[in-house]
Amino acid sequence: MPVTETAERPGAIAGYEDWPDYAARNTGPGTGFEGSSPAARQLALTLGVPAVSGNLDYTVHREVEHDGVVTSLLGWQTGFGPRTAAWFVRPAGPSGPLPGALALHCHGGIKSHGAERLVAMPDGGTSSAHQPGPVPAGLRTTLYGGRPLATWLAQQGFAVLAHDAFMWGSRGFTLDPLPYRTAHAVAGQEALWREAGVVPSPAERYNEAAAAHEETVAKAAALMGTTVAGTVAHDDLSALHVLAGLPGVDPERLGCIGFSGGGGRALILAGLSPLVRSYVVTCMMTTFASLLPAYLDAHSWLLHSPGLAELGEWPDIALRSRAESVLAQYALRDGLFPEQGMRDAHSYLSHHLPGRYTGTFWDEPHVFTPAMQDEAAAFLASGLREKRPHATPPSTDPARTAP
C-alpha cells in the first residue's frame, strides 16, 4: 500500500530519543572520546566517537554451564538508547586469569540479532526487544561454517565477551511505526512478498526495514557531529572496558577479533584503545581507492565514514594502533573486495608494520571458515600468551600516516 502521511509524523530515531542530547554533551573536541595518543585522538575526532560513560556497571541476568564453558548473559547501559545485551563465555572450572577476547559480530545484513550469532545458547538464549525469535537460520552456517565463534574461542582457553553493537539486536531502533522514508523503501519488498505468497517472519520484516533505515541513522549521526562507525566504536570501547573488569580476565592481555563488518570494528577499536594487544581482521582489509567505482554499494556506513579518507587509506588505521600484532585474513574470491585492493593493502601493511603485521590469503568467498578461525585463534593465543609492555608506537608521525 502507498504510504500516506498522518498528522503526527513518526520519529526517525525511535528508541534513541536521548541520543542527540548525549552526543551534544559527549562528542567533539574536549568532550568526546580522548585517545591516549595523537593518532588515536585524531581518529576519534574524525569519526566523532562519543566519550564512554564512566558508569558501565553490568548486570548478570542468568548463567548456564554447558559444553565445557560457562555462558553468562550480561546487560549494561552505555549512556543512551536501549541497554546492551552481551554474552560472557569462559572455560568451566577453576582457572587463573585468562586472556580476554572481544568477539565482534559482522554486519551480515541482519540487524534483528547481533552477538547471538556468535554464541551457542542451549537454554534458548535471549531475544531482541524489538524482534523476538531465534537467530535467522543459515546465518551462522553460511558465514561462520556453522561454528559459534565466541563459544568455540572460550573452549580454546579465552575469556570471551560478545555484545550487541549500536543498531543491532538489543541496541536496535524501534521501527514500528516505520519512519516515512524507510516505509517507502520497504513497500517494494512487501509487494514482492505478497506477489510470491511469502509471509515474512518478524525478523525478516525488521531486517528489511533496518537496512533501509541505516541511511537515516547515518544522516542523524552527521547532524550530531558523529558517524555510524564512530557510534559503533563507542559501543565497542564500552564493551572493552567491561571485558577488562570481568572476573577471571587478565586486563593486560586483551584482544579482539571480527569478520567482515566486525573486522572493520576490530581495526578501528585497536586504533582507538591501547588496551588491545593483538587483533584479527577477517575479510575487511582493502584500499579505499579499490572500491571506486564498482564496489561502493557492497558496503555499509561502517566503512564509508565522512572524513576518514583524509587520514589516509583504510590500512593506515592499523598504523595508529599500539597493538603488538595484527592478523589480516583475505579471501581471494571475496565478492565485496577486488583482489588488487586486498593485495595493495597487504603490501602496504607489510612495509609499514614489519614484525607486527601478518597477512594470509585464502581461496574462499566472503566467509570465516573453521580453518580461518583456527588460524585466528592460534594467532591471538600467541599474541596474548604472556604479559609484557605495549610495543613502542611507530616512529612515523602518529597523527599523519597517509602514504
Tab-separated table of C-alpha atoms in Angstrom:
chain	number	residue	atom	x	y	z
A	1	MET	CA	0.000	0.000	0.000
A	2	PRO	CA	1.230	3.547	-0.652
A	3	VAL	CA	2.497	5.329	2.398
A	4	THR	CA	0.382	8.309	3.399
A	5	GLU	CA	1.346	10.978	5.862
A	6	THR	CA	-0.650	11.467	9.028
A	7	ALA	CA	-0.977	14.428	11.331
A	8	GLU	CA	1.752	13.154	13.598
A	9	ARG	CA	4.971	12.285	11.806
A	10	PRO	CA	6.691	9.103	13.139
A	11	GLY	CA	10.022	9.612	14.859
A	12	ALA	CA	13.039	8.687	12.733
A	13	ILE	CA	15.205	7.513	15.658
A	14	ALA	CA	12.637	5.857	17.910
A	15	GLY	CA	14.251	4.151	20.879
A	16	TYR	CA	17.115	6.641	20.742
A	17	GLU	CA	15.373	9.882	21.602
A	18	ASP	CA	18.142	10.582	24.154
A	19	TRP	CA	20.917	10.128	21.571
A	20	PRO	CA	21.065	13.798	20.407
A	21	ASP	CA	21.479	15.085	23.971
A	22	TYR	CA	24.184	12.509	24.761
A	23	ALA	CA	26.041	13.334	21.549
A	24	ALA	CA	25.838	17.073	22.241
A	25	ARG	CA	27.395	16.604	25.677
A	26	ASN	CA	29.940	13.921	24.785
A	27	THR	CA	31.128	14.413	21.193
A	28	GLY	CA	33.754	16.702	19.724
A	29	PRO	CA	36.946	18.427	20.893
A	30	GLY	CA	37.221	18.459	24.655
A	31	THR	CA	34.106	16.386	25.252
A	32	GLY	CA	34.417	13.312	23.000
A	33	PHE	CA	36.483	10.180	23.448
A	34	GLU	CA	40.097	11.055	24.233
A	35	GLY	CA	42.598	8.568	22.906
A	36	SER	CA	45.918	8.034	24.638
A	37	SER	CA	47.988	9.170	21.649
A	38	PRO	CA	47.768	11.906	18.992
A	39	ALA	CA	46.961	9.244	16.398
A	40	ALA	CA	44.075	7.849	18.435
A	41	ARG	CA	42.731	11.314	19.238
A	42	GLN	CA	42.761	12.288	15.570
A	43	LEU	CA	40.923	9.110	14.598
A	44	ALA	CA	38.351	9.604	17.370
A	45	LEU	CA	37.746	13.215	16.358
A	46	THR	CA	37.356	12.301	12.688
A	47	LEU	CA	34.795	9.597	13.456
A	48	GLY	CA	33.086	11.684	16.138
A	49	VAL	CA	33.459	8.973	18.787
A	50	PRO	CA	31.440	9.986	21.873
A	51	ALA	CA	33.059	9.776	25.275
A	52	VAL	CA	32.454	6.457	27.007
A	53	SER	CA	30.256	6.620	30.084
A	54	GLY	CA	32.095	6.279	33.363
A	55	ASN	CA	29.186	4.251	34.764
A	56	LEU	CA	29.226	0.890	32.987
A	57	ASP	CA	28.040	-1.321	35.827
A	58	TYR	CA	26.818	-4.560	34.314
A	59	THR	CA	24.077	-6.897	35.467
A	60	VAL	CA	24.288	-10.684	35.204
A	61	HIS	CA	20.834	-11.844	34.133
A	62	ARG	CA	21.473	-15.573	34.022
A	63	GLU	CA	24.267	-18.113	33.723
A	64	VAL	CA	24.466	-21.663	32.378
A	65	GLU	CA	27.253	-24.258	32.162
A	66	HIS	CA	27.398	-26.374	29.010
A	67	ASP	CA	29.877	-27.944	26.584
A	68	GLY	CA	32.845	-27.186	28.826
A	69	VAL	CA	32.095	-23.459	29.151
A	70	VAL	CA	30.035	-21.105	31.291
A	71	THR	CA	27.871	-18.630	29.405
A	72	SER	CA	26.546	-15.554	31.218
A	73	LEU	CA	24.012	-13.115	29.797
A	74	LEU	CA	25.037	-9.589	30.777
A	75	GLY	CA	23.483	-6.161	30.328
A	76	TRP	CA	24.643	-2.563	30.745
A	77	GLN	CA	23.638	0.953	29.791
A	78	THR	CA	26.072	2.839	27.563
A	79	GLY	CA	24.521	6.235	28.326
A	80	PHE	CA	21.917	6.474	25.560
A	81	GLY	CA	19.462	4.250	23.744
A	82	PRO	CA	18.439	0.738	24.842
A	83	ARG	CA	20.549	-1.358	27.223
A	84	THR	CA	23.242	-3.524	25.691
A	85	ALA	CA	22.872	-7.310	25.805
A	86	ALA	CA	26.122	-9.291	25.840
A	87	TRP	CA	27.366	-12.816	26.434
A	88	PHE	CA	30.429	-13.605	28.539
A	89	VAL	CA	31.766	-17.085	27.768
A	90	ARG	CA	34.706	-18.657	29.590
A	91	PRO	CA	36.028	-22.161	30.284
A	92	ALA	CA	34.199	-24.043	33.030
A	93	GLY	CA	36.073	-24.960	36.165
A	94	PRO	CA	38.721	-23.093	38.138
A	95	SER	CA	41.421	-21.326	36.142
A	96	GLY	CA	43.853	-18.467	36.527
A	97	PRO	CA	43.470	-15.074	34.812
A	98	LEU	CA	42.690	-15.722	31.158
A	99	PRO	CA	43.414	-13.719	28.007
A	100	GLY	CA	40.313	-11.722	27.130
A	101	ALA	CA	38.900	-11.579	23.613
A	102	LEU	CA	36.197	-9.242	22.378
A	103	ALA	CA	34.274	-11.095	19.641
A	104	LEU	CA	32.786	-8.531	17.254
A	105	HIS	CA	29.827	-9.689	15.195
A	106	CYS	CA	29.558	-8.989	11.478
A	107	HIS	CA	27.012	-6.780	9.723
A	108	GLY	CA	25.619	-9.593	7.580
A	109	GLY	CA	22.529	-7.608	6.595
A	110	ILE	CA	20.920	-8.974	9.778
A	111	LYS	CA	20.219	-6.366	12.449
A	112	SER	CA	17.410	-8.158	14.281
A	113	HIS	CA	20.112	-10.112	16.116
A	114	GLY	CA	23.670	-9.132	16.963
A	115	ALA	CA	26.150	-11.128	19.017
A	116	GLU	CA	23.807	-14.102	19.385
A	117	ARG	CA	25.142	-15.343	16.057
A	118	LEU	CA	28.487	-15.974	17.799
A	119	VAL	CA	27.205	-17.799	20.880
A	120	ALA	CA	25.844	-21.310	21.485
A	121	MET	CA	22.894	-20.958	23.876
A	122	PRO	CA	21.403	-24.293	24.972
A	123	ASP	CA	18.798	-22.543	27.115
A	124	GLY	CA	17.385	-20.666	24.140
A	125	GLY	CA	19.401	-17.529	24.789
A	126	THR	CA	17.618	-14.234	24.655
A	127	SER	CA	15.744	-12.319	22.027
A	128	SER	CA	15.936	-8.782	20.787
A	129	ALA	CA	13.457	-6.495	22.483
A	130	HIS	CA	12.388	-5.442	19.004
A	131	GLN	CA	12.298	-8.742	17.134
A	132	PRO	CA	11.791	-11.882	19.240
A	133	GLY	CA	12.815	-15.265	17.957
A	134	PRO	CA	15.945	-17.291	17.223
A	135	VAL	CA	18.881	-16.165	15.105
A	136	PRO	CA	17.839	-16.435	11.427
A	137	ALA	CA	18.538	-19.910	10.106
A	138	GLY	CA	21.639	-20.190	7.969
A	139	LEU	CA	23.394	-17.039	9.181
A	140	ARG	CA	25.962	-18.889	11.277
A	141	THR	CA	26.188	-21.767	8.794
A	142	THR	CA	26.730	-19.553	5.772
A	143	LEU	CA	29.227	-17.087	7.226
A	144	TYR	CA	30.962	-18.926	10.095
A	145	GLY	CA	30.997	-22.525	8.899
A	146	GLY	CA	28.354	-23.417	11.485
A	147	ARG	CA	30.683	-22.644	14.401
A	148	PRO	CA	29.560	-20.348	17.259
A	149	LEU	CA	32.765	-18.318	17.293
A	150	ALA	CA	32.600	-16.867	20.822
A	151	THR	CA	31.728	-20.205	22.425
A	152	TRP	CA	34.428	-22.003	20.459
A	153	LEU	CA	37.056	-19.404	21.433
A	154	ALA	CA	36.178	-19.956	25.096
A	155	GLN	CA	36.689	-23.694	24.585
A	156	GLN	CA	40.199	-22.805	23.356
A	157	GLY	CA	41.004	-21.070	26.652
A	158	PHE	CA	39.894	-17.462	26.139
A	159	ALA	CA	37.500	-15.415	28.244
A	160	VAL	CA	35.227	-14.030	25.535
A	161	LEU	CA	32.753	-11.167	25.533
A	162	ALA	CA	30.340	-10.789	22.598
A	163	HIS	CA	27.991	-7.786	22.678
A	164	ASP	CA	25.285	-6.247	20.532
A	165	ALA	CA	26.644	-3.169	18.782
A	166	PHE	CA	24.776	0.058	18.070
A	167	MET	CA	21.936	-0.707	15.582
A	168	TRP	CA	21.914	-4.481	16.216
A	169	GLY	CA	19.805	-6.739	18.447
A	170	SER	CA	19.195	-5.181	21.834
A	171	ARG	CA	20.728	-1.933	20.520
A	172	GLY	CA	18.358	-1.736	17.561
A	173	PHE	CA	15.919	1.040	16.737
A	174	THR	CA	12.188	0.743	17.281
A	175	LEU	CA	10.906	0.607	13.703
A	176	ASP	CA	7.200	0.477	14.444
A	177	PRO	CA	5.749	2.627	13.038
A	178	LEU	CA	8.272	2.989	10.250
A	179	PRO	CA	9.705	6.441	9.538
A	180	TYR	CA	8.315	7.747	6.233
A	181	ARG	CA	11.427	7.333	4.096
A	182	THR	CA	12.053	3.837	5.469
A	183	ALA	CA	8.423	2.885	4.885
A	184	HIS	CA	8.626	3.941	1.230
A	185	ALA	CA	11.776	1.859	0.756
A	186	VAL	CA	10.239	-1.220	2.407
A	187	ALA	CA	6.966	-1.017	0.472
A	188	GLY	CA	8.542	-2.512	-2.641
A	189	GLN	CA	9.804	-5.583	-0.804
A	190	GLU	CA	6.442	-6.064	0.863
A	191	ALA	CA	4.810	-6.074	-2.569
A	192	LEU	CA	7.234	-8.736	-3.755
A	193	TRP	CA	6.486	-10.848	-0.690
A	194	ARG	CA	2.747	-10.614	-1.348
A	195	GLU	CA	3.181	-11.480	-5.017
A	196	ALA	CA	5.236	-14.547	-4.110
A	197	GLY	CA	2.820	-15.592	-1.383
A	198	VAL	CA	5.545	-15.236	1.246
A	199	VAL	CA	4.684	-14.404	4.844
A	200	PRO	CA	7.885	-12.930	6.270
A	201	SER	CA	8.906	-13.539	9.867
A	202	PRO	CA	9.144	-10.615	12.289
A	203	ALA	CA	12.934	-10.781	11.955
A	204	GLU	CA	12.740	-10.643	8.149
A	205	ARG	CA	10.436	-7.627	8.295
A	206	TYR	CA	12.712	-5.892	10.772
A	207	ASN	CA	15.874	-6.594	8.775
A	208	GLU	CA	14.353	-5.201	5.586
A	209	ALA	CA	13.360	-2.038	7.420
A	210	ALA	CA	16.692	-1.754	9.259
A	211	ALA	CA	18.637	-1.993	6.003
A	212	ALA	CA	16.782	0.998	4.589
A	213	HIS	CA	16.869	2.825	7.913
A	214	GLU	CA	20.680	2.796	8.086
A	215	GLU	CA	20.708	5.752	5.673
A	216	THR	CA	18.555	7.699	8.123
A	217	VAL	CA	20.822	6.738	11.024
A	218	ALA	CA	23.848	7.988	9.066
A	219	LYS	CA	22.145	11.319	8.444
A	220	ALA	CA	21.155	11.618	12.093
A	221	ALA	CA	24.726	10.898	13.153
A	222	ALA	CA	26.033	13.583	10.817
A	223	LEU	CA	23.684	16.165	12.334
A	224	MET	CA	25.067	15.272	15.780
A	225	GLY	CA	28.726	15.549	14.783
A	226	THR	CA	29.339	11.821	14.841
A	227	THR	CA	29.177	8.892	12.390
A	228	VAL	CA	27.747	5.383	12.313
A	229	ALA	CA	31.253	3.926	12.684
A	230	GLY	CA	32.058	6.367	15.495
A	231	THR	CA	28.929	5.457	17.422
A	232	VAL	CA	29.572	1.730	16.927
A	233	ALA	CA	33.142	2.341	18.159
A	234	HIS	CA	31.660	3.961	21.275
A	235	ASP	CA	29.768	0.731	21.994
A	236	ASP	CA	32.878	-1.365	21.312
A	237	LEU	CA	35.017	0.783	23.619
A	238	SER	CA	32.361	0.388	26.314
A	239	ALA	CA	32.395	-3.395	25.886
A	240	LEU	CA	36.204	-3.471	26.020
A	241	HIS	CA	36.037	-1.564	29.319
A	242	VAL	CA	33.541	-4.116	30.667
A	243	LEU	CA	35.668	-7.051	29.479
A	244	ALA	CA	38.757	-5.685	31.247
A	245	GLY	CA	36.898	-5.761	34.568
A	246	LEU	CA	35.171	-9.143	34.303
A	247	PRO	CA	36.177	-11.863	36.789
A	248	GLY	CA	38.939	-14.164	35.613
A	249	VAL	CA	40.075	-11.822	32.827
A	250	ASP	CA	43.666	-10.599	32.671
A	251	PRO	CA	43.294	-6.891	31.743
A	252	GLU	CA	46.872	-6.872	30.466
A	253	ARG	CA	46.061	-9.495	27.829
A	254	LEU	CA	43.154	-8.223	25.758
A	255	GLY	CA	42.495	-8.747	22.074
A	256	CYS	CA	39.643	-8.561	19.593
A	257	ILE	CA	38.532	-10.485	16.549
A	258	GLY	CA	35.974	-9.775	13.861
A	259	PHE	CA	34.785	-10.923	10.461
A	260	SER	CA	33.529	-8.562	7.726
A	261	GLY	CA	31.980	-5.529	9.447
A	262	GLY	CA	33.264	-6.999	12.711
A	263	GLY	CA	36.756	-6.928	11.235
A	264	GLY	CA	36.375	-3.236	10.465
A	265	ARG	CA	35.246	-2.704	14.037
A	266	ALA	CA	38.342	-4.556	15.310
A	267	LEU	CA	40.589	-2.346	13.189
A	268	ILE	CA	39.037	0.874	14.490
A	269	LEU	CA	38.885	-0.310	18.110
A	270	ALA	CA	42.593	-1.209	18.068
A	271	GLY	CA	43.349	2.207	16.578
A	272	LEU	CA	41.499	3.902	19.431
A	273	SER	CA	42.431	1.880	22.514
A	274	PRO	CA	45.876	0.834	23.797
A	275	LEU	CA	44.181	-1.970	25.756
A	276	VAL	CA	44.115	-4.051	22.550
A	277	ARG	CA	47.377	-6.006	22.372
A	278	SER	CA	46.529	-8.303	19.473
A	279	TYR	CA	43.673	-8.392	16.967
A	280	VAL	CA	42.349	-10.132	13.870
A	281	VAL	CA	40.661	-8.533	10.838
A	282	THR	CA	38.970	-11.085	8.585
A	283	CYS	CA	37.602	-10.185	5.138
A	284	MET	CA	37.704	-6.439	5.795
A	285	MET	CA	41.032	-5.107	4.546
A	286	THR	CA	41.442	-3.258	1.266
A	287	THR	CA	42.175	0.234	-0.023
A	288	PHE	CA	39.609	2.989	-0.410
A	289	ALA	CA	40.796	3.565	-3.963
A	290	SER	CA	39.930	-0.006	-4.958
A	291	LEU	CA	36.261	0.499	-4.035
A	292	LEU	CA	35.822	3.009	-6.846
A	293	PRO	CA	33.721	2.715	-8.908
A	294	ALA	CA	32.258	-0.796	-8.752
A	295	TYR	CA	32.402	-1.786	-5.068
A	296	LEU	CA	30.846	1.230	-3.356
A	297	ASP	CA	27.415	-0.310	-2.873
A	298	ALA	CA	28.836	-3.538	-1.444
A	299	HIS	CA	29.435	-1.934	1.952
A	300	SER	CA	27.596	-0.217	4.760
A	301	TRP	CA	28.219	3.016	6.645
A	302	LEU	CA	30.657	1.132	8.887
A	303	LEU	CA	33.219	1.551	6.097
A	304	HIS	CA	32.076	4.767	4.415
A	305	SER	CA	32.703	7.351	7.126
A	306	PRO	CA	32.858	11.001	6.052
A	307	GLY	CA	36.312	12.477	6.546
A	308	LEU	CA	38.068	9.168	7.190
A	309	ALA	CA	39.877	9.174	3.842
A	310	GLU	CA	41.564	12.444	4.835
A	311	LEU	CA	43.638	10.425	7.318
A	312	GLY	CA	44.948	8.097	4.640
A	313	GLU	CA	43.882	4.726	3.281
A	314	TRP	CA	41.907	2.102	5.210
A	315	PRO	CA	45.113	0.174	6.139
A	316	ASP	CA	46.507	3.362	7.697
A	317	ILE	CA	44.189	2.835	10.667
A	318	ALA	CA	46.362	-0.138	11.633
A	319	LEU	CA	49.384	2.176	11.856
A	320	ARG	CA	47.574	4.178	14.518
A	321	SER	CA	47.278	1.170	16.820
A	322	ARG	CA	49.744	0.312	19.571
A	323	ALA	CA	48.819	-3.360	19.320
A	324	GLU	CA	51.805	-5.672	19.192
A	325	SER	CA	50.359	-7.918	16.495
A	326	VAL	CA	47.638	-7.838	13.853
A	327	LEU	CA	46.482	-10.584	11.521
A	328	ALA	CA	44.566	-9.723	8.342
A	329	GLN	CA	42.894	-12.615	6.555
A	330	TYR	CA	41.993	-12.077	2.907
A	331	ALA	CA	39.566	-14.163	0.839
A	332	LEU	CA	40.605	-14.275	-2.810
A	333	ARG	CA	37.057	-14.994	-4.012
A	334	ASP	CA	35.523	-12.282	-1.818
A	335	GLY	CA	32.809	-10.618	-3.869
A	336	LEU	CA	32.911	-7.473	-1.714
A	337	PHE	CA	36.541	-6.544	-2.418
A	338	PRO	CA	38.656	-6.585	-5.598
A	339	GLU	CA	41.752	-8.758	-5.320
A	340	GLN	CA	44.102	-5.911	-6.252
A	341	GLY	CA	42.793	-3.756	-3.404
A	342	MET	CA	43.466	-6.563	-0.925
A	343	ARG	CA	46.957	-7.181	-2.289
A	344	ASP	CA	47.760	-3.458	-2.213
A	345	ALA	CA	46.657	-3.282	1.428
A	346	HIS	CA	48.771	-6.337	2.240
A	347	SER	CA	51.862	-4.823	0.594
A	348	TYR	CA	51.347	-1.525	2.382
A	349	LEU	CA	50.987	-3.112	5.814
A	350	SER	CA	53.912	-5.478	5.231
A	351	HIS	CA	56.100	-2.455	4.516
A	352	HIS	CA	54.877	-0.163	7.318
A	353	LEU	CA	54.327	-2.702	10.132
A	354	PRO	CA	57.214	-5.146	9.829
A	355	GLY	CA	57.292	-7.580	12.705
A	356	ARG	CA	53.776	-6.685	13.846
A	357	TYR	CA	51.663	-7.470	10.780
A	358	THR	CA	50.749	-10.870	9.360
A	359	GLY	CA	48.615	-11.310	6.263
A	360	THR	CA	47.256	-14.573	4.876
A	361	PHE	CA	45.315	-15.273	1.686
A	362	TRP	CA	42.597	-17.885	1.447
A	363	ASP	CA	40.899	-19.334	-1.612
A	364	GLU	CA	37.464	-18.595	-0.209
A	365	PRO	CA	34.483	-16.277	-0.778
A	366	HIS	CA	33.317	-13.784	1.878
A	367	VAL	CA	33.279	-16.242	4.801
A	368	PHE	CA	35.068	-17.006	8.074
A	369	THR	CA	35.646	-20.743	7.798
A	370	PRO	CA	36.628	-23.002	10.717
A	371	ALA	CA	40.138	-23.285	9.235
A	372	MET	CA	40.448	-19.482	9.173
A	373	GLN	CA	39.129	-19.377	12.739
A	374	ASP	CA	41.723	-21.945	13.786
A	375	GLU	CA	44.471	-19.703	12.428
A	376	ALA	CA	42.964	-16.616	14.051
A	377	ALA	CA	42.684	-18.271	17.477
A	378	ALA	CA	46.271	-19.526	17.336
A	379	PHE	CA	47.417	-16.023	16.381
A	380	LEU	CA	45.581	-14.445	19.312
A	381	ALA	CA	46.833	-17.096	21.717
A	382	SER	CA	50.400	-16.359	20.662
A	383	GLY	CA	49.934	-12.595	20.854
A	384	LEU	CA	48.339	-12.741	24.302
A	385	ARG	CA	50.460	-15.525	25.778
A	386	GLU	CA	52.440	-13.558	28.342
A	387	LYS	CA	52.421	-10.165	29.985
A	388	ARG	CA	54.763	-7.601	28.568
A	389	PRO	CA	54.690	-3.826	27.955
A	390	HIS	CA	52.964	-2.494	24.880
A	391	ALA	CA	55.115	-2.207	21.806
A	392	THR	CA	56.656	1.178	21.054
A	393	PRO	CA	54.441	3.208	18.699
A	394	PRO	CA	55.653	3.501	15.101
A	395	SER	CA	58.379	6.065	14.510
A	396	THR	CA	56.309	7.833	11.852
A	397	ASP	CA	54.298	10.903	12.804
A	398	PRO	CA	51.359	9.268	14.643
A	399	ALA	CA	48.947	11.993	13.568
A	400	ARG	CA	49.786	11.655	9.884
A	401	THR	CA	50.223	8.188	8.480
A	402	ALA	CA	48.963	8.641	4.937
A	403	PRO	CA	51.228	7.201	2.221
